[in-house]
CSV table of C-alpha atoms in Angstrom, one decimal:
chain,number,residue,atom,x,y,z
A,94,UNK,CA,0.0,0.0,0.0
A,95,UNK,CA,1.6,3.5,-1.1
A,96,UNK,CA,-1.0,6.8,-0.7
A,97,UNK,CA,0.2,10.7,-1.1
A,98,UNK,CA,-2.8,12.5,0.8
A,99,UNK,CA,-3.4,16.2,1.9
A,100,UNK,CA,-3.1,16.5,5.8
A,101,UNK,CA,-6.5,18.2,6.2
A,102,UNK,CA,-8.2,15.6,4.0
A,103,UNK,CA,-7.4,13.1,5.9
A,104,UNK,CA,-7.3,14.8,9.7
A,105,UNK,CA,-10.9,15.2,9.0
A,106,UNK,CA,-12.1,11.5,9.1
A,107,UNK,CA,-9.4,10.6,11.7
A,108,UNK,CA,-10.8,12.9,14.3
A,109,UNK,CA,-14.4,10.8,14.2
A,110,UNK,CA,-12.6,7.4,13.8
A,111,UNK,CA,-10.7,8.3,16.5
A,112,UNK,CA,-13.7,9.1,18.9
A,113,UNK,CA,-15.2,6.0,17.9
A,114,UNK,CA,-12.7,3.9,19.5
A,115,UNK,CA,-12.8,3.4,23.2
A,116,UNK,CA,-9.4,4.6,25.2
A,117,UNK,CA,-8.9,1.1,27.0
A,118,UNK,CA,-8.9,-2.0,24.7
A,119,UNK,CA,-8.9,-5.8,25.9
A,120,UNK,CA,-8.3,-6.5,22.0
A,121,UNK,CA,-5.9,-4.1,20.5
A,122,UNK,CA,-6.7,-4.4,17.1
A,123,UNK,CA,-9.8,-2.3,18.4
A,124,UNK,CA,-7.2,0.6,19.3
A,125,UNK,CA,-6.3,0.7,15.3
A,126,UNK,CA,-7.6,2.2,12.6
A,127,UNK,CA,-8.0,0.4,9.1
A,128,UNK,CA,-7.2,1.9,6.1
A,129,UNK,CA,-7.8,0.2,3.0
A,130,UNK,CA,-7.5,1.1,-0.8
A,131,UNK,CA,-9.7,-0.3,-3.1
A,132,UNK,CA,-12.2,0.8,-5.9
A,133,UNK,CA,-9.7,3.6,-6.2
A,134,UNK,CA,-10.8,5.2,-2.7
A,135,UNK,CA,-9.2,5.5,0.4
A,136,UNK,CA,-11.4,3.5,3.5
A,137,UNK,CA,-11.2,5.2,7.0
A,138,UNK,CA,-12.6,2.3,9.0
A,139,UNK,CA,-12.6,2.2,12.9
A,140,UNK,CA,-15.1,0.1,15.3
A,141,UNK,CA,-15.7,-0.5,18.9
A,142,UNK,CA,-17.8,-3.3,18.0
A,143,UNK,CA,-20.7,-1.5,18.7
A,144,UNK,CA,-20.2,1.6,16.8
A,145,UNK,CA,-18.5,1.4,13.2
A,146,UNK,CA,-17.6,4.8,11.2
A,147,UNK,CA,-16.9,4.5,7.3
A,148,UNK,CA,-15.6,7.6,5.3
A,149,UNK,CA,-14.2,6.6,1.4
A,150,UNK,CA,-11.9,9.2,0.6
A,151,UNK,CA,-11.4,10.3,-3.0
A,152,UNK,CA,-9.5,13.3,-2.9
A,153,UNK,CA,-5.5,11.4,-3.0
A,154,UNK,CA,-3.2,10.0,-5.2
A,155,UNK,CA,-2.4,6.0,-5.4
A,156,UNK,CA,0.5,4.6,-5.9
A,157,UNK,CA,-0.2,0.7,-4.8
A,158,UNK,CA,-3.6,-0.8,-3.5
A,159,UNK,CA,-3.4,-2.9,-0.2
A,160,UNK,CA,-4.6,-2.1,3.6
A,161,UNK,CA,-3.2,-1.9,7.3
A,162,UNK,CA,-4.2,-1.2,10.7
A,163,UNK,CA,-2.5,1.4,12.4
A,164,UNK,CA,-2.8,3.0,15.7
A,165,UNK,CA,-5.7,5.6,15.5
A,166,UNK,CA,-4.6,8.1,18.6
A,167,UNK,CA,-1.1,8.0,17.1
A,168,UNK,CA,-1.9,8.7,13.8
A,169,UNK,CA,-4.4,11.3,14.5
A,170,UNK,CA,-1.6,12.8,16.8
A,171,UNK,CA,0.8,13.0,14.2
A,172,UNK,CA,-1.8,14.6,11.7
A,173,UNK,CA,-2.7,16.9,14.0
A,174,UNK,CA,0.6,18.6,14.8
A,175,UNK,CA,1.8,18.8,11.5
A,176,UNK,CA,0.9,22.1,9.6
A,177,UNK,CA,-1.8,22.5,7.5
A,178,UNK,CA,-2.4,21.4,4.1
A,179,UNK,CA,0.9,19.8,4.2
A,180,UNK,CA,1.0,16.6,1.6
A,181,UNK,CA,1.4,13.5,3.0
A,182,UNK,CA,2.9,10.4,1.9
A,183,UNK,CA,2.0,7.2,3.5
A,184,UNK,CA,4.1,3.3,2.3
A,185,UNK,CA,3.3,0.1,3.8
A,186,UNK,CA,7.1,-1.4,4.3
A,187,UNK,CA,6.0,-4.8,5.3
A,188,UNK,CA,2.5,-6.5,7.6
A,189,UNK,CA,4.3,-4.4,10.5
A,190,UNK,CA,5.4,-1.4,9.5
A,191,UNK,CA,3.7,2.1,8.5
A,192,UNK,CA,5.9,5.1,6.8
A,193,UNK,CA,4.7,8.4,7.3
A,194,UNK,CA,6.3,11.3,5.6
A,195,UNK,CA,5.7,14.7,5.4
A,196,UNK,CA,8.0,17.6,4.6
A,197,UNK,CA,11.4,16.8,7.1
A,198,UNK,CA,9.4,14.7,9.5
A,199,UNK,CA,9.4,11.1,9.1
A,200,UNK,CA,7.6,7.9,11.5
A,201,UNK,CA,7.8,4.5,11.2
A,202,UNK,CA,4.1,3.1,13.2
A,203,UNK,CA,3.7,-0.1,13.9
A,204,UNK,CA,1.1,-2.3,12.2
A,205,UNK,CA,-1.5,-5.1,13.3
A,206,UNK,CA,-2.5,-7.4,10.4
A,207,UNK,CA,-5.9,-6.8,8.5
A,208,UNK,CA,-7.3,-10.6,9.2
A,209,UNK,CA,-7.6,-9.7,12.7
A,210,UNK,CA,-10.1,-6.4,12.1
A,211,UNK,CA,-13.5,-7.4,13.0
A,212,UNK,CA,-15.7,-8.4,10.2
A,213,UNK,CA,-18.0,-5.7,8.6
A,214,UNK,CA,-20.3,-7.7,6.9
A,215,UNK,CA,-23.8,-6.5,7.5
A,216,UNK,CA,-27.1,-6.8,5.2
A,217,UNK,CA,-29.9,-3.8,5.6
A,218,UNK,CA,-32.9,-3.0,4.2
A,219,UNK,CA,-32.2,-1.5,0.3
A,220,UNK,CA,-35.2,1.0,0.6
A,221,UNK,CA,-34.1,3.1,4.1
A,222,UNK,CA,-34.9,6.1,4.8
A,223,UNK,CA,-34.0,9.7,3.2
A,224,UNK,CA,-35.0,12.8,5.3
A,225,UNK,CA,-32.7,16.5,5.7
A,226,UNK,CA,-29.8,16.0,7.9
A,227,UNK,CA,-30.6,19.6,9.4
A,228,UNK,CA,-34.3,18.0,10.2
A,229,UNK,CA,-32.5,15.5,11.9
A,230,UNK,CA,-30.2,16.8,14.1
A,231,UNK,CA,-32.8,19.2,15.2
A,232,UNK,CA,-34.4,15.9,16.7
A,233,UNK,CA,-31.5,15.0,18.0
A,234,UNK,CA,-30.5,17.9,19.8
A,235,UNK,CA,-33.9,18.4,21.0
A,236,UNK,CA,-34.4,14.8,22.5
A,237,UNK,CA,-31.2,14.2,23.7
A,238,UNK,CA,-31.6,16.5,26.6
A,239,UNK,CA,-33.9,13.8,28.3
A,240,UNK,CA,-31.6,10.8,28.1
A,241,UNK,CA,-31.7,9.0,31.3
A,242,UNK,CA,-28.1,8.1,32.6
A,243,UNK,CA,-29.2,5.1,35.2
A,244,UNK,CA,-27.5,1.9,33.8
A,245,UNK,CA,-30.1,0.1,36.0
A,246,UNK,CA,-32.7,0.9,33.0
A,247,UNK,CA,-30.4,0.8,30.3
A,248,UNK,CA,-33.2,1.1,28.0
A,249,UNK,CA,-33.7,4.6,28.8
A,250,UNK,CA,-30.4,5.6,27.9
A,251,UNK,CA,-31.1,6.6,24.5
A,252,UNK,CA,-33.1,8.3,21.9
A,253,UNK,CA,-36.4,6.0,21.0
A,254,UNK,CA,-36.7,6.5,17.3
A,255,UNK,CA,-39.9,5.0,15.6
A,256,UNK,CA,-42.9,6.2,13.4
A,257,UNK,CA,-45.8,7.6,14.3
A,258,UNK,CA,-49.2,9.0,13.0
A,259,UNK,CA,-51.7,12.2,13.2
A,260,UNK,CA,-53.8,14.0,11.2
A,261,UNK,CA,-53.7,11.4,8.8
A,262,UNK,CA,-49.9,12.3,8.4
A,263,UNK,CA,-46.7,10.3,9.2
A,264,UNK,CA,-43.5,11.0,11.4
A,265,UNK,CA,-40.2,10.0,12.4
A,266,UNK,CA,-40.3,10.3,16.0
A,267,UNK,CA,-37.5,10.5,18.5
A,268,UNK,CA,-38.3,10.6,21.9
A,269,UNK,CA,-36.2,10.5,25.3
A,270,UNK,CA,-36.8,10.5,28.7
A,271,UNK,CA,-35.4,10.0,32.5
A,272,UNK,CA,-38.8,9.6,33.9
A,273,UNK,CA,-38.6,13.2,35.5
A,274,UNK,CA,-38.6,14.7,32.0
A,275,UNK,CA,-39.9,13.7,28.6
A,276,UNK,CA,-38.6,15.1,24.9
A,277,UNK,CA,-39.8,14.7,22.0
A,278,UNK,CA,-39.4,16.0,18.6
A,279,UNK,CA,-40.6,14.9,14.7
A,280,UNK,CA,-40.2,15.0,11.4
A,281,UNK,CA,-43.0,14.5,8.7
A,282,UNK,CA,-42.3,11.6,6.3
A,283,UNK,CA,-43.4,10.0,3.3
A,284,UNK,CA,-46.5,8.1,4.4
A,285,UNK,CA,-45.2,4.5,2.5
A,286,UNK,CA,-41.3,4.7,4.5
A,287,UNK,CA,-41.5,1.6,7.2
A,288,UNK,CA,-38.6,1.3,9.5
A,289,UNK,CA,-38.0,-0.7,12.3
A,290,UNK,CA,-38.2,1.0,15.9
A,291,UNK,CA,-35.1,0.8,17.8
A,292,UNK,CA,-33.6,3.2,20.5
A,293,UNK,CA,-30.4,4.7,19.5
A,294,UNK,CA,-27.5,4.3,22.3
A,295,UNK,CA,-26.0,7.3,23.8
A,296,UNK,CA,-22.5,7.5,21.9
A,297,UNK,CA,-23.6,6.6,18.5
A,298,UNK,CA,-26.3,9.5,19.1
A,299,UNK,CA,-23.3,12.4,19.8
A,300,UNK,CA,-21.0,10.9,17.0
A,301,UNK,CA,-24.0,11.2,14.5
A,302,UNK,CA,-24.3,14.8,15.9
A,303,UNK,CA,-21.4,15.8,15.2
A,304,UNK,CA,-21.3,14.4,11.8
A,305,UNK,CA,-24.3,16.3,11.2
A,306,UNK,CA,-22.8,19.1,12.1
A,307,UNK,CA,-21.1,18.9,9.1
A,308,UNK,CA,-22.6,17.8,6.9
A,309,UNK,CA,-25.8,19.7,5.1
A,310,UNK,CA,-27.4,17.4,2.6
A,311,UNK,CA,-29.7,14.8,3.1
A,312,UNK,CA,-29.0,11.2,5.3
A,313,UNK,CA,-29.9,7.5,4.5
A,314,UNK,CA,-31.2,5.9,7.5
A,315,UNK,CA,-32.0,2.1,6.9
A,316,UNK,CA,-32.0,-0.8,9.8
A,317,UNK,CA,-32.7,-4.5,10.7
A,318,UNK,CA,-33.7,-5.3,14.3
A,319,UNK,CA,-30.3,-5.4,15.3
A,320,UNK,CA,-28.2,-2.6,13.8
A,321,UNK,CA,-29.2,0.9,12.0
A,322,UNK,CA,-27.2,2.7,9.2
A,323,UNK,CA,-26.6,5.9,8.8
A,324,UNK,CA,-25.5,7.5,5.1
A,325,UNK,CA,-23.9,10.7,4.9
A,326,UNK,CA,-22.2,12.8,2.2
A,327,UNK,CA,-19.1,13.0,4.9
A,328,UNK,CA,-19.3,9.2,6.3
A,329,UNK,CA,-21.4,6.0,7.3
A,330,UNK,CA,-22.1,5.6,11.0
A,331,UNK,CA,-23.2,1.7,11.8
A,332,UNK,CA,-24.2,0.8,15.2
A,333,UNK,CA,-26.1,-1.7,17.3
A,334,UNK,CA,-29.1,-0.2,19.1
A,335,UNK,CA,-30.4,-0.8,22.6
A,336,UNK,CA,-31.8,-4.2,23.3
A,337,UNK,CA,-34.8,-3.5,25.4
A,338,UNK,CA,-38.7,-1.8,25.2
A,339,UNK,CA,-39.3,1.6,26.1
A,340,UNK,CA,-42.2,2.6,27.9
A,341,UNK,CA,-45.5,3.8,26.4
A,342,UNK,CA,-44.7,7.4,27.2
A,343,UNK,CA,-48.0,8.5,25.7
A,344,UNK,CA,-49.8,8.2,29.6
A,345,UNK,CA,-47.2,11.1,30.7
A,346,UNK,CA,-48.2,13.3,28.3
A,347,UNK,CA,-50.4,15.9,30.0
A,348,UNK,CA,-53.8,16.4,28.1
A,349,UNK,CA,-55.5,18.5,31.0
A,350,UNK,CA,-53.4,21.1,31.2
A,351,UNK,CA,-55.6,24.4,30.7
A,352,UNK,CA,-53.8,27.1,32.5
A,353,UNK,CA,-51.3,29.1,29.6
A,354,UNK,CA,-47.9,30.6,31.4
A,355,UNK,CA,-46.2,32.6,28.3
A,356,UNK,CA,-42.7,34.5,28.7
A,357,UNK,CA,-40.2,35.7,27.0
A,358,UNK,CA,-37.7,33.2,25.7
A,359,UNK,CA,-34.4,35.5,26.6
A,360,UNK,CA,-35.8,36.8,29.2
A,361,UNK,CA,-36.8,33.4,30.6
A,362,UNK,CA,-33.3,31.9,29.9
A,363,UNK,CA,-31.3,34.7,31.5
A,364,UNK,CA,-33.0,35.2,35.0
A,365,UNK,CA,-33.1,31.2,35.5
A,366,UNK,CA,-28.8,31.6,34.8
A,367,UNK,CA,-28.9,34.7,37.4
A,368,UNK,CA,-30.9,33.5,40.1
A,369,UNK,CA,-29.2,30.0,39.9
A,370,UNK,CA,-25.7,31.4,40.6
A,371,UNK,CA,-26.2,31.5,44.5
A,372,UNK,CA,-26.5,27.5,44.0
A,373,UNK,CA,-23.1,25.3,43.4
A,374,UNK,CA,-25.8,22.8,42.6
A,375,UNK,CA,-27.6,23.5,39.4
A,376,UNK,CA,-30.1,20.7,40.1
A,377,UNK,CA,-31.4,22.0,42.9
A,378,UNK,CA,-34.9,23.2,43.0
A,379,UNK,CA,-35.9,26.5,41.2
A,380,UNK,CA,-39.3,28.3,43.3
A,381,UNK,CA,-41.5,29.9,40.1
A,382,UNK,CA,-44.3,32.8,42.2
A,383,UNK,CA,-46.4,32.6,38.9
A,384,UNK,CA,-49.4,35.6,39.0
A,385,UNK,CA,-51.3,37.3,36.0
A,386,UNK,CA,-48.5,39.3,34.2
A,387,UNK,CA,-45.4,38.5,36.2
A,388,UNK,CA,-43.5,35.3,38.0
A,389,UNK,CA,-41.1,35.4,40.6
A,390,UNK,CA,-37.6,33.0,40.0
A,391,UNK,CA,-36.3,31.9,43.3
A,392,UNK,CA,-33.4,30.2,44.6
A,393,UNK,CA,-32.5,29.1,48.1
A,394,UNK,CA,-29.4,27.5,49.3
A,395,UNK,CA,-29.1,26.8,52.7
A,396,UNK,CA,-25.5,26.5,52.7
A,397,UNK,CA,-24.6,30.2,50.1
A,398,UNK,CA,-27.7,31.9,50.3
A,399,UNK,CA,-30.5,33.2,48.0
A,400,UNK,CA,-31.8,34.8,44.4
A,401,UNK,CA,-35.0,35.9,43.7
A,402,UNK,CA,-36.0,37.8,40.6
A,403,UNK,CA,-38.7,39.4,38.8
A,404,UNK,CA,-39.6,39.1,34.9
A,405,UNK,CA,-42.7,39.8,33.1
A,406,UNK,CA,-45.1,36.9,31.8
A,407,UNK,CA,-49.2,36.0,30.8
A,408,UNK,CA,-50.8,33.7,32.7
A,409,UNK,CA,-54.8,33.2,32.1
A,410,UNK,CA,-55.4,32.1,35.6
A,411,UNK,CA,-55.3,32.4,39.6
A,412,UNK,CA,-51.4,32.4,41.1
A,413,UNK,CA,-49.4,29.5,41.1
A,414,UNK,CA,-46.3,28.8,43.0
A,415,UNK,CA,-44.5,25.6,41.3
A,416,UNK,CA,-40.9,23.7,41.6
A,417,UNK,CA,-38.5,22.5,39.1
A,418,UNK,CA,-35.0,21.3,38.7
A,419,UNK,CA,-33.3,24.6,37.2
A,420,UNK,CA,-31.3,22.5,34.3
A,421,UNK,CA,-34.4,21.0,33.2
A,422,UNK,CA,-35.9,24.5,32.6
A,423,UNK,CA,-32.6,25.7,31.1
A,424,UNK,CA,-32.3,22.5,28.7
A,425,UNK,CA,-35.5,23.1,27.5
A,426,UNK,CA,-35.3,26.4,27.0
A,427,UNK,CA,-32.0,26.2,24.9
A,428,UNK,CA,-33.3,24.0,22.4
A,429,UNK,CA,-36.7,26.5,21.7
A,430,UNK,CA,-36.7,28.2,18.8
A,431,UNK,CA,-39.8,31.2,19.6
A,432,UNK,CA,-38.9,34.3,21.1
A,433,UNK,CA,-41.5,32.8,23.9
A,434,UNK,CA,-41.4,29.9,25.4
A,435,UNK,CA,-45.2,28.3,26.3
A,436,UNK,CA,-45.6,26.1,29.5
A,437,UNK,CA,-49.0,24.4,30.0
A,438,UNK,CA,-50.0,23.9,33.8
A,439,UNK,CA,-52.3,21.8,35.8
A,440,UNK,CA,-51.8,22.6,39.2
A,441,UNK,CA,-49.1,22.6,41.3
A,442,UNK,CA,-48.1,18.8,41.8
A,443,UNK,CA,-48.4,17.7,38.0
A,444,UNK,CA,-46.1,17.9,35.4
A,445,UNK,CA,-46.5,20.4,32.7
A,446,UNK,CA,-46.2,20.6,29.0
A,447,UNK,CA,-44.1,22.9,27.6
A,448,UNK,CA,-44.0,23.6,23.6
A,449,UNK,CA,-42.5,26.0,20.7
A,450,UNK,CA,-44.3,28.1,18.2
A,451,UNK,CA,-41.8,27.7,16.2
A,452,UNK,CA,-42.1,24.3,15.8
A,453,UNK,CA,-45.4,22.0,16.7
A,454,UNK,CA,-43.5,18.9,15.9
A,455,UNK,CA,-41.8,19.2,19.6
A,456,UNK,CA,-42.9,19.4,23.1
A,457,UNK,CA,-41.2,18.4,26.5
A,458,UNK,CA,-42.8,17.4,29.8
A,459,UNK,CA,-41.5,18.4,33.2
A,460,UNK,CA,-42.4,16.8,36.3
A,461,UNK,CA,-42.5,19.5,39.2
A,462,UNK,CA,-39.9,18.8,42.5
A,463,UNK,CA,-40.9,19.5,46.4
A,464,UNK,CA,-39.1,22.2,48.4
């Protein structure tokens, strides 16, 4: 194998294969990254065994086919600290040894042989799924806010990502929660697209972010009940998905909730980030003094004292004094996209509804805390 490559070409894919592989290895072919020539492109491979990134490179020049595995932190270190847009030339010497050379620097790496790379193999549905990757990592970063993080119920740890109907229209769905906050978010799809439900683990869901991130066209999504695929312009991200049911989350949904508390979304944002700053512990309980055109933030700490603050707001009812976890409030309030954010309440005790004007595809539920 013998490959001249442009630094930044190649830096680019190394960075995600290199966050795909887990710092401590029991195998350490699983530390390595493959790269392969064939069909005239340049395969970026790298797997935890539960997670797989793919990115074929065009943009270099061959000199011999083959493939090796390579140490993905070392390589990706070397990359990184050489300057930019420097050309890079890359010749297998033997099954154990890499050359790297670039400019006056040269490395020798040591190699693992290909045989022992896990296999790749893997057969999905040809049809899949094509939606707007912007759509989608809308849904993602909405959602994601409610992943649960107790291992205890690892089926919660996740985005739940299945189809779902109303008004005689059809939506991808993703939907996330901890049990003491539900989000969820969709995107309306061509009513003859049928896709597996699955929930999406936790790391594949912030690699795929950050691809998406990058990437501005549209995404492939196809699955089988074990694995789900993901097609981008700038790689293919395959991984395993959560083995487990998630809960019916449609009871939690509030459908009762009558009194309307409308504020300003900056306004909102900001005095929760003020009032919180007497607490070390952002998860402590934030006191809301809701009355007809104003609500009262509060903040108590027994142990560095107290914030209270006053902001405008509509309510269409009698005062209500509620509790919630301030980084609830301030996750959901980061991902809304109205000037105002909408919260729907019952009463003091239940959990409320809150939505965005801006989009009616999304809503998150809160459940209240006792102070």
């Amino acid at each position: 194998m013998q490959f001249q490559i442009n630094r930044d070409v190649l830096l680019k894919s190394l960075a995600i294969a290199h966050n795909i592989i887990e710092r401590k290895n029991t195998l350490p072919i699983l530390s390595n990254v493959l790269l392969e020539i064939k069909n005239s492109n340049l395969n970026v491979i790298a797997t935890d065994l539960d997670l797989l990134f793919l990115d074929e490179i065009s943009d270099f020049k061959i000199e011999k086919e083959g493939s090796t595995t390579t140490s993905a932190t070392v390589l990706y270190d070397i990359l990184k600290k050489l300057p930019a847009n420097t050309e890079i030339s890359f010749a297998l010497q033997n099954e154990n040894k890499l050359n790297i050379s670039a400019n006056k620097s040269k490395f020798n790496l040591l190699c693992l042989p290909v045989d022992n790379f896990p296999n790749l193999n893997e057969s999905f549905s040809t049809d899949g799924l094509n939606i707007n990757g912007t759509k989608f990592l809308s849904l993602l970063n909405k959602t994601k806010i409610s992943m649960s993080n107790d291992e205890t119920r690892h089926y919660l740890n996740g985005i739940y990502i299945h189809l779902t109907e109303s008004d005689k229209k059809s939506y991808l769905t993703g939907v996330a929660t901890d049990s003491h906050r539900l989000s969820s978010s969709s995107l309306e799809i061509d009513p003859n697209i049928n896709i597996e439900s699955i929930i999406l683990p936790k790391k594949t869901i912030f690699q795929l972010i950050s691809l998406l991130e990058q990437n501005e066209s549209h995404i492939k999504i196809s699955n089988n009940k074990s694995k789900i695929k993901f097609e981008m312009d700038n790689g293919v991200l395959i991984s395993k998905v959560i083995d487990g049911r998630f809960p019916d989350y449609s009871k939690v949904i509030p459908v009762k909730n009558e009194k309307i508390l409308k504020i300003k979304l900056d306004d909102f944002k900001n005095s929760i980030d003020r009032v919180t700053t007497v607490s070390s512990d952002r998860t402590k309980g934030l006191k809301m003094t809701i009355s007809k055109d104003a609500i009262q933030l509060s903040v108590n700490n027994p142990s560095s004292g107290e914030g209270t603050e006053n902001i405008k707001a509509e309510f269409d009812s009698d005062e209500l004094n509620i509790s919630f976890n301030s980084k609830y409030l301030s996750d959901i309030a980061a991902q809304i996209e109205h000037d105002s954010i909408t919260i729907n309440l019952k009463d003091s005790g239940s959990p409320v509804l809150i939505s965005d004007f801006s989009d009616k595809n999304s809503f998150h539920v809160v459940m209240p805390m006792k102070i």
